[in-house]
Amino acid sequence: MSNNPRSQVITQGTQRSPNRAMLRAVGFGDDDFTKPIVGIANGYSTITPCNMGINDLALRAEAGLRTAGAMPQLFGTITISDGISMGTEGMKYSLVSREVIADSIETVCNGQRMDGVLAIGGCDKNMPGAMIAMARLNIPSIFVYGGTIKPGHYAGEDLTIVSAFEAVGQYSAGKIDEDTLYGIERNACPGAGSCGGMYTANTMSSAFEAMGMSLPYSSTMAAVDGEKADSTEASAQVLVEAIKKQILPSQILTRKAFENAIAVIMAVGGSTNAVLHLLAIAKTIGVPLSLDDFETIRHKVPVLCDLKPSGKYVTTNLHDAGGIPQVMKMLLVNGILHGDALTISGQTIAEVLADIPDQPPVNQDVIHAWDNPVYQEGHLAVLKGNLATEGSVAKISGIKKAVMTGPAKVFESEEDCLEAILAGKIQAGDVVVVRYEGPKGGPGMREMLAPTSAIIGAGLGDSVGLITDGRFSGGTYGLVVGHVAPEAYVGGAIALVQEGDQITIDAQQRLLQLNISEEELAQRRAQWTPPQPRYRTGILGKYAKLVASSSVGAVTDMDLF
């Protein structure tokens, strides 16, 4: 019997017999009313390859929960395909979907008084959405990642979805012909699974493994491989034991767990979106975490993995080389990881990693040795200055030019920016400014993968900077700075930039500066007027009304009263 009385309010007692009658209709027998009720939050959808294999995993989890002595209750939650909506108005719903996912899981699990939850997700917002819900619920919980996609192949090259976006820029710049463009597009995504580089989905799955909320190795498994289904069933069994022992998210998602996750994200070269999502999860669970913490840890952790978008390899290559446990063991033996942090299995991180070698395998170069890293320091830098007094986030791995000052080319939307890039209006030395794409201003904080990929494809990745109050895809690289806060919509300095202003991006000094006097900046601010909201009703209208700054994770339930 569950030690948690949540479901027993419904399933026990003659005064609750109407409730029991409803449960009999969905398969409960006389002996089942004393078993823990466990929700399976199923992110299955044919909208995206990231999620199209998840239903089979949900059924495997259901069987595993029954075998372990629980009563599984399957329910659906949503997903938005970032890759399909990218560059369109639909992308405004992507970050919003994180909140919808969190709200839906919280609503079902609390509404039905479930004793635990196993969430299965694939696309980018599935992971943080589920984890925010788990933090709110604080019932035994485990996350199962739907798995990564295997690489596509064309002309002897491994492909990911980013290859297709960059091919558009290459074609527009005359660097490839139409046959090559379509050859890449037709072969980039060979089947089920989330985008194959160390992009946002794989970054967040890796973070959750590092935090102890997912099983070892599960974050880098391919969606179509049998071990993914086996790991799902094992996750179900571990969750039932956690319910018996009452191992709660609040015991796992501690400050030490967040520091472990940040260290792993730095070591694998993860997505800038991880900053936003970890801040949001920490805010929900009540753990103090700020942008400055990412910068502190960055200086301690080298980039150990040579992964796309700026490196050579995809996530399945990382899995074959030892996966996240190998990376974590290297961090542990070098004094970076908190080995005493708890995991959902009841073991500590050190106990989980006890049998993992201290050094990576010698016959590969996906995971570098500690004394021969890809980069000496972490790649996610927090930049501040008069353009970002609350902070901004830059991915600095792979850039050849860490400092640049150039004239601003200002755009009020992603579409206008992309049109200018494809028309050849952006030149080497320019600093592109894309504003009113923040959490409130977009609303929804769209990712700028189309413009940044077009810049890379045009051969300008090392000579053009881009700053935005929006976000970047995990597939983005180059001298780009996102999450600029305060955003333009609330009067942040990015709203005051004028065409031709000189802007400095300095990744070394962690500076984002508009090179005008304070007097001029104050005069422009006095003349600025807030724009009208782009959406006044519906989910985007509600989101714009509620959402907080990106510097605190763009949460929608902070200080509501």
Short mmCIF file of N, CA and C in Angstrom, two decimals, residues 30 41 168 415-416:
data_model
loop_
_atom_site.label_atom_id
_atom_site.label_comp_id
_atom_site.label_asym_id
_atom_site.label_seq_id
_atom_site.Cartn_x
_atom_site.Cartn_y
_atom_site.Cartn_z
N ASP A 30 -11.29 -5.38 -6.90
CA ASP A 30 -11.35 -5.24 -5.45
C ASP A 30 -9.97 -5.08 -4.81
N ALA A 41 1.96 10.78 -17.66
CA ALA A 41 1.73 11.96 -18.50
C ALA A 41 2.37 11.69 -19.86
N VAL A 168 19.42 26.49 -46.22
CA VAL A 168 18.66 27.59 -46.82
C VAL A 168 19.55 28.82 -46.98
N GLU A 415 10.92 38.07 -38.69
CA GLU A 415 10.66 37.98 -40.13
C GLU A 415 11.40 39.06 -40.90
N ASP A 416 11.36 40.30 -40.38
CA ASP A 416 12.06 41.41 -41.05
C ASP A 416 13.56 41.16 -41.09
#
